[in-house]
mmCIF file of C-alpha atoms in Angstrom:
data_model
loop_
_atom_site.group_PDB
_atom_site.id
_atom_site.type_symbol
_atom_site.label_atom_id
_atom_site.label_comp_id
_atom_site.label_asym_id
_atom_site.label_seq_id
_atom_site.Cartn_x
_atom_site.Cartn_y
_atom_site.Cartn_z
ATOM 1 C CA UNK A 12 -29.516 -11.804 -15.276
ATOM 2 C CA UNK A 13 -29.117 -8.139 -14.299
ATOM 3 C CA UNK A 14 -28.093 -5.621 -16.927
ATOM 4 C CA UNK A 15 -24.369 -5.265 -17.551
ATOM 5 C CA UNK A 16 -23.351 -1.801 -16.321
ATOM 6 C CA UNK A 17 -21.089 -0.164 -18.913
ATOM 7 C CA UNK A 18 -18.551 2.658 -18.943
ATOM 8 C CA UNK A 19 -17.200 4.287 -22.103
ATOM 9 C CA UNK A 20 -13.727 5.866 -22.052
ATOM 10 C CA UNK A 21 -12.418 7.444 -25.258
ATOM 11 C CA UNK A 22 -10.653 10.757 -25.865
ATOM 12 C CA UNK A 23 -12.652 11.315 -29.075
ATOM 13 C CA UNK A 24 -16.117 12.851 -28.439
ATOM 14 C CA UNK A 25 -17.560 11.314 -31.615
ATOM 15 C CA UNK A 26 -16.378 7.865 -30.563
ATOM 16 C CA UNK A 27 -18.005 8.280 -27.143
ATOM 17 C CA UNK A 28 -21.292 9.344 -28.778
ATOM 18 C CA UNK A 29 -21.214 6.444 -31.237
ATOM 19 C CA UNK A 30 -20.535 3.834 -28.567
ATOM 20 C CA UNK A 31 -23.203 5.343 -26.313
ATOM 21 C CA UNK A 32 -25.760 5.031 -29.129
ATOM 22 C CA UNK A 33 -24.730 1.379 -29.636
ATOM 23 C CA UNK A 34 -24.981 0.590 -25.912
ATOM 24 C CA UNK A 35 -28.509 2.038 -25.885
ATOM 25 C CA UNK A 36 -29.563 -0.501 -28.545
ATOM 26 C CA UNK A 37 -28.440 -3.528 -26.500
ATOM 27 C CA UNK A 38 -31.237 -4.563 -24.107
ATOM 28 C CA UNK A 39 -28.914 -6.186 -21.558
ATOM 29 C CA UNK A 40 -26.530 -3.195 -21.422
ATOM 30 C CA UNK A 41 -26.886 -0.124 -19.216
ATOM 31 C CA UNK A 42 -24.639 2.912 -19.697
ATOM 32 C CA UNK A 43 -23.709 4.243 -16.257
ATOM 33 C CA UNK A 44 -20.883 6.623 -17.225
ATOM 34 C CA UNK A 45 -19.060 7.970 -20.271
ATOM 35 C CA UNK A 46 -16.094 10.315 -20.503
ATOM 36 C CA UNK A 47 -13.250 11.537 -22.680
ATOM 37 C CA UNK A 48 -10.983 11.607 -19.617
ATOM 38 C CA UNK A 49 -9.647 8.309 -18.222
ATOM 39 C CA UNK A 50 -8.900 9.955 -14.865
ATOM 40 C CA UNK A 51 -12.583 10.784 -14.476
ATOM 41 C CA UNK A 52 -13.406 7.140 -15.209
ATOM 42 C CA UNK A 53 -11.062 6.016 -12.432
ATOM 43 C CA UNK A 54 -12.716 8.411 -10.005
ATOM 44 C CA UNK A 55 -16.119 7.030 -10.968
ATOM 45 C CA UNK A 56 -14.983 3.431 -10.400
ATOM 46 C CA UNK A 57 -13.779 4.310 -6.919
ATOM 47 C CA UNK A 58 -17.275 5.176 -5.706
ATOM 48 C CA UNK A 59 -19.753 3.585 -8.146
ATOM 49 C CA UNK A 60 -20.486 0.083 -9.401
ATOM 50 C CA UNK A 61 -19.770 -0.981 -12.991
ATOM 51 C CA UNK A 62 -19.097 -4.237 -14.819
ATOM 52 C CA UNK A 63 -17.668 -3.531 -18.265
ATOM 53 C CA UNK A 64 -15.535 -0.781 -19.818
ATOM 54 C CA UNK A 65 -15.314 0.108 -23.489
ATOM 55 C CA UNK A 66 -11.779 1.445 -23.366
ATOM 56 C CA UNK A 67 -9.761 3.257 -26.012
ATOM 57 C CA UNK A 68 -6.172 2.016 -26.147
ATOM 58 C CA UNK A 69 -4.588 5.211 -27.501
ATOM 59 C CA UNK A 70 -5.298 8.196 -25.257
ATOM 60 C CA UNK A 71 -2.865 11.099 -24.646
ATOM 61 C CA UNK A 72 -3.329 11.433 -20.876
ATOM 62 C CA UNK A 73 -3.298 7.732 -20.050
ATOM 63 C CA UNK A 74 -3.193 4.762 -22.421
ATOM 64 C CA UNK A 75 -5.756 2.012 -22.145
ATOM 65 C CA UNK A 76 -3.021 -0.466 -21.220
ATOM 66 C CA UNK A 77 -1.826 1.710 -18.330
ATOM 67 C CA UNK A 78 -5.446 2.236 -17.297
ATOM 68 C CA UNK A 79 -5.866 -1.537 -16.970
ATOM 69 C CA UNK A 80 -2.622 -1.838 -15.035
ATOM 70 C CA UNK A 81 -3.934 0.637 -12.470
ATOM 71 C CA UNK A 82 -7.542 -0.545 -12.265
ATOM 72 C CA UNK A 83 -6.675 -4.246 -12.532
ATOM 73 C CA UNK A 84 -9.331 -6.919 -12.823
ATOM 74 C CA UNK A 85 -12.067 -5.052 -11.011
ATOM 75 C CA UNK A 86 -13.953 -4.947 -14.302
ATOM 76 C CA UNK A 87 -13.972 -6.599 -17.706
ATOM 77 C CA UNK A 88 -12.820 -4.757 -20.809
ATOM 78 C CA UNK A 89 -13.700 -4.397 -24.462
ATOM 79 C CA UNK A 90 -10.854 -2.443 -26.026
ATOM 80 C CA UNK A 91 -11.187 -0.106 -28.978
ATOM 81 C CA UNK A 92 -8.328 0.822 -31.286
ATOM 82 C CA UNK A 93 -7.563 2.251 -34.701
ATOM 83 C CA UNK A 94 -4.582 -0.083 -35.113
ATOM 84 C CA UNK A 95 -5.212 -3.719 -36.042
ATOM 85 C CA UNK A 96 -1.686 -4.771 -35.113
ATOM 86 C CA UNK A 97 -1.923 -3.546 -31.526
ATOM 87 C CA UNK A 98 -0.709 -6.210 -29.091
ATOM 88 C CA UNK A 99 -2.835 -7.193 -26.110
ATOM 89 C CA UNK A 100 -0.291 -9.442 -24.416
ATOM 90 C CA UNK A 101 -0.852 -10.106 -20.748
ATOM 91 C CA UNK A 102 -4.451 -8.866 -20.585
ATOM 92 C CA UNK A 103 -6.375 -11.791 -22.108
ATOM 93 C CA UNK A 104 -7.918 -12.712 -18.757
ATOM 94 C CA UNK A 105 -9.602 -9.295 -18.458
ATOM 95 C CA UNK A 106 -10.307 -8.482 -22.094
ATOM 96 C CA UNK A 107 -13.471 -9.916 -23.586
ATOM 97 C CA UNK A 108 -12.889 -8.513 -27.079
ATOM 98 C CA UNK A 109 -11.345 -5.661 -28.989
ATOM 99 C CA UNK A 110 -12.977 -3.549 -31.644
ATOM 100 C CA UNK A 111 -11.207 -2.023 -34.615
ATOM 101 C CA UNK A 112 -12.265 1.523 -35.493
ATOM 102 C CA UNK A 113 -14.411 2.506 -37.321
ATOM 103 C CA UNK A 114 -16.777 0.277 -35.366
ATOM 104 C CA UNK A 115 -19.935 -0.974 -37.042
ATOM 105 C CA UNK A 116 -22.992 -1.843 -34.995
ATOM 106 C CA UNK A 117 -22.960 -5.435 -36.244
ATOM 107 C CA UNK A 118 -19.410 -5.889 -34.945
ATOM 108 C CA UNK A 119 -20.316 -4.148 -31.684
ATOM 109 C CA UNK A 120 -23.291 -6.475 -31.279
ATOM 110 C CA UNK A 121 -21.023 -9.524 -31.537
ATOM 111 C CA UNK A 122 -18.876 -8.122 -28.717
ATOM 112 C CA UNK A 123 -21.996 -7.482 -26.668
ATOM 113 C CA UNK A 124 -23.037 -11.122 -27.011
ATOM 114 C CA UNK A 125 -19.542 -12.218 -25.964
ATOM 115 C CA UNK A 126 -19.834 -10.030 -22.885
ATOM 116 C CA UNK A 127 -23.259 -11.419 -22.049
ATOM 117 C CA UNK A 128 -21.953 -14.978 -22.298
ATOM 118 C CA UNK A 129 -18.949 -14.149 -20.122
ATOM 119 C CA UNK A 130 -21.034 -12.580 -17.367
ATOM 120 C CA UNK A 131 -23.695 -15.279 -17.497
ATOM 121 C CA UNK A 132 -21.244 -18.183 -17.562
ATOM 122 C CA UNK A 133 -21.655 -20.710 -14.794
ATOM 123 C CA UNK A 134 -18.511 -21.987 -13.159
ATOM 124 C CA UNK A 135 -17.838 -25.602 -14.074
ATOM 125 C CA UNK A 136 -14.420 -26.026 -12.480
ATOM 126 C CA UNK A 137 -13.781 -26.822 -8.840
ATOM 127 C CA UNK A 138 -11.027 -24.203 -8.573
ATOM 128 C CA UNK A 139 -9.695 -20.954 -9.948
ATOM 129 C CA UNK A 140 -6.394 -19.083 -10.042
ATOM 130 C CA UNK A 141 -5.776 -15.812 -8.239
ATOM 131 C CA UNK A 142 -2.757 -13.518 -8.098
ATOM 132 C CA UNK A 143 -1.511 -12.639 -4.621
ATOM 133 C CA UNK A 144 1.907 -11.353 -3.498
ATOM 134 C CA UNK A 145 3.149 -11.485 -7.090
ATOM 135 C CA UNK A 146 2.360 -15.185 -7.522
ATOM 136 C CA UNK A 147 -0.434 -17.220 -9.083
ATOM 137 C CA UNK A 148 -2.235 -19.489 -6.608
ATOM 138 C CA UNK A 149 -4.697 -22.272 -7.357
ATOM 139 C CA UNK A 150 -7.618 -22.060 -4.928
ATOM 140 C CA UNK A 151 -10.118 -24.887 -4.559
ATOM 141 C CA UNK A 152 -13.623 -23.492 -4.083
ATOM 142 C CA UNK A 153 -14.329 -26.001 -1.303
ATOM 143 C CA UNK A 154 -11.376 -24.634 0.673
ATOM 144 C CA UNK A 155 -12.720 -21.077 0.795
ATOM 145 C CA UNK A 156 -14.457 -20.032 4.018
ATOM 146 C CA UNK A 157 -15.345 -16.459 3.079
ATOM 147 C CA UNK A 158 -14.210 -13.482 1.028
ATOM 148 C CA UNK A 159 -13.990 -10.054 2.611
ATOM 149 C CA UNK A 160 -13.865 -6.701 0.821
ATOM 150 C CA UNK A 161 -10.909 -4.469 1.735
ATOM 151 C CA UNK A 162 -11.626 -1.354 -0.366
ATOM 152 C CA UNK A 163 -9.645 -1.955 -3.588
ATOM 153 C CA UNK A 164 -8.669 -5.479 -2.510
ATOM 154 C CA UNK A 165 -10.336 -8.619 -1.205
ATOM 155 C CA UNK A 166 -9.193 -11.102 1.408
ATOM 156 C CA UNK A 167 -9.857 -14.709 0.360
ATOM 157 C CA UNK A 168 -9.876 -16.749 3.588
ATOM 158 C CA UNK A 169 -9.282 -20.467 3.136
ATOM 159 C CA UNK A 170 -8.914 -23.283 5.637
ATOM 160 C CA UNK A 171 -5.146 -22.837 5.788
ATOM 161 C CA UNK A 172 -4.317 -19.237 4.870
ATOM 162 C CA UNK A 173 -5.456 -15.869 3.551
ATOM 163 C CA UNK A 174 -4.813 -14.309 0.153
ATOM 164 C CA UNK A 175 -4.969 -10.545 -0.462
ATOM 165 C CA UNK A 176 -6.033 -9.969 -4.063
ATOM 166 C CA UNK A 177 -6.590 -6.852 -6.175
ATOM 167 C CA UNK A 178 -10.212 -7.543 -7.103
ATOM 168 C CA UNK A 179 -13.811 -6.839 -6.102
ATOM 169 C CA UNK A 180 -16.567 -8.933 -4.566
ATOM 170 C CA UNK A 181 -18.684 -8.208 -7.631
ATOM 171 C CA UNK A 182 -16.078 -9.693 -9.966
ATOM 172 C CA UNK A 183 -15.523 -12.784 -7.822
ATOM 173 C CA UNK A 184 -19.243 -13.346 -7.303
ATOM 174 C CA UNK A 185 -19.573 -14.096 -11.016
ATOM 175 C CA UNK A 186 -16.845 -16.748 -10.891
ATOM 176 C CA UNK A 187 -17.970 -18.652 -7.793
ATOM 177 C CA UNK A 188 -20.359 -21.640 -7.652
ATOM 178 C CA UNK A 189 -23.870 -21.503 -6.221
ATOM 179 C CA UNK A 190 -22.988 -22.323 -2.602
ATOM 180 C CA UNK A 191 -21.264 -18.912 -2.323
ATOM 181 C CA UNK A 192 -23.621 -16.068 -1.440
ATOM 182 C CA UNK A 193 -23.238 -12.355 -0.760
ATOM 183 C CA UNK A 194 -24.497 -11.947 2.813
ATOM 184 C CA UNK A 195 -23.242 -8.401 3.428
ATOM 185 C CA UNK A 196 -21.881 -5.549 1.317
ATOM 186 C CA UNK A 197 -18.407 -6.596 2.496
ATOM 187 C CA UNK A 198 -18.697 -10.400 2.580
ATOM 188 C CA UNK A 199 -19.267 -13.425 0.347
ATOM 189 C CA UNK A 200 -19.747 -16.639 2.319
ATOM 190 C CA UNK A 201 -19.357 -20.331 1.572
ATOM 191 C CA UNK A 202 -22.701 -21.585 2.912
ATOM 192 C CA UNK A 203 -21.217 -25.045 3.462
ATOM 193 C CA UNK A 204 -18.875 -23.630 6.107
ATOM 194 C CA UNK A 205 -21.449 -21.933 8.366
ATOM 195 C CA UNK A 206 -21.072 -23.156 11.952
ATOM 196 C CA UNK A 207 -23.788 -21.143 13.657
ATOM 197 C CA UNK A 208 -26.168 -18.210 13.187
ATOM 198 C CA UNK A 209 -26.963 -16.372 16.396
ATOM 199 C CA UNK A 210 -30.190 -14.411 17.097
ATOM 200 C CA UNK A 211 -28.441 -11.113 16.373
ATOM 201 C CA UNK A 212 -27.993 -12.139 12.740
ATOM 202 C CA UNK A 213 -24.302 -12.836 13.056
ATOM 203 C CA UNK A 214 -22.726 -15.881 11.429
ATOM 204 C CA UNK A 215 -19.908 -17.749 13.131
ATOM 205 C CA UNK A 216 -17.426 -19.172 10.637
ATOM 206 C CA UNK A 217 -13.778 -20.129 11.207
ATOM 207 C CA UNK A 218 -13.819 -18.370 14.565
ATOM 208 C CA UNK A 219 -14.926 -15.077 12.980
ATOM 209 C CA UNK A 220 -18.247 -13.323 13.514
ATOM 210 C CA UNK A 221 -19.648 -12.125 10.189
ATOM 211 C CA UNK A 222 -22.671 -9.781 10.105
ATOM 212 C CA UNK A 223 -25.662 -10.425 7.868
ATOM 213 C CA UNK A 224 -26.648 -7.333 5.901
ATOM 214 C CA UNK A 225 -30.323 -6.406 6.138
ATOM 215 C CA UNK A 226 -30.777 -6.394 2.354
ATOM 216 C CA UNK A 227 -29.265 -9.891 2.043
ATOM 217 C CA UNK A 228 -31.063 -11.547 4.969
ATOM 218 C CA UNK A 229 -34.177 -12.859 3.220
ATOM 219 C CA UNK A 230 -32.263 -14.406 0.314
ATOM 220 C CA UNK A 231 -29.722 -15.989 2.680
ATOM 221 C CA UNK A 232 -32.327 -17.762 4.801
ATOM 222 C CA UNK A 233 -34.163 -18.875 1.671
ATOM 223 C CA UNK A 234 -30.960 -20.501 0.389
ATOM 224 C CA UNK A 235 -30.286 -22.168 3.736
ATOM 225 C CA UNK A 236 -33.697 -23.864 3.577
ATOM 226 C CA UNK A 237 -32.932 -25.527 0.218
#
């Protein structure tokens, strides 16, 4: 498994330094950005890849809860707070854990293991739920043709319709079974649905021509031979 790319967001400099020192001790973590300003973290997420945010709930410019409302489920969260009674209603699906300040390394390590298990978890179900147009939809994996990145959103194309979802290909890639492969920076494909691959490295699927990215080509053809 690749290292989990972490961001730290906390308005207290000492808290940022402490968490950064803890992240450095976890072999499967990689710190890619840290800041005392949640706006800077949002700007980073817009252009760079990350997986997990250690996010302070109480910040003067923007609370952690509002941060999650804006960013959505692009990433997973471990929340930090000085208040044990703080409610986390409505965010359980994104939040892996929450740490009560002052944070000991032993407690941090337990959260790290939780995160590792979450990211490494293999999908056992034959479906998942997504939120599109304000409603929850159950999507069977076998019904999905492909998933296309649309900047801050993705388009999940099934046999019967399309669902526009606030999410990322990276996040969905973790949840999907093994027959789904990233074949381009903007596409995840259900290999079972491929109709034809032409000599120009374009896949025909559901009447749509989908390009094969150069960096994904070798792995794709290796999977097709299995």
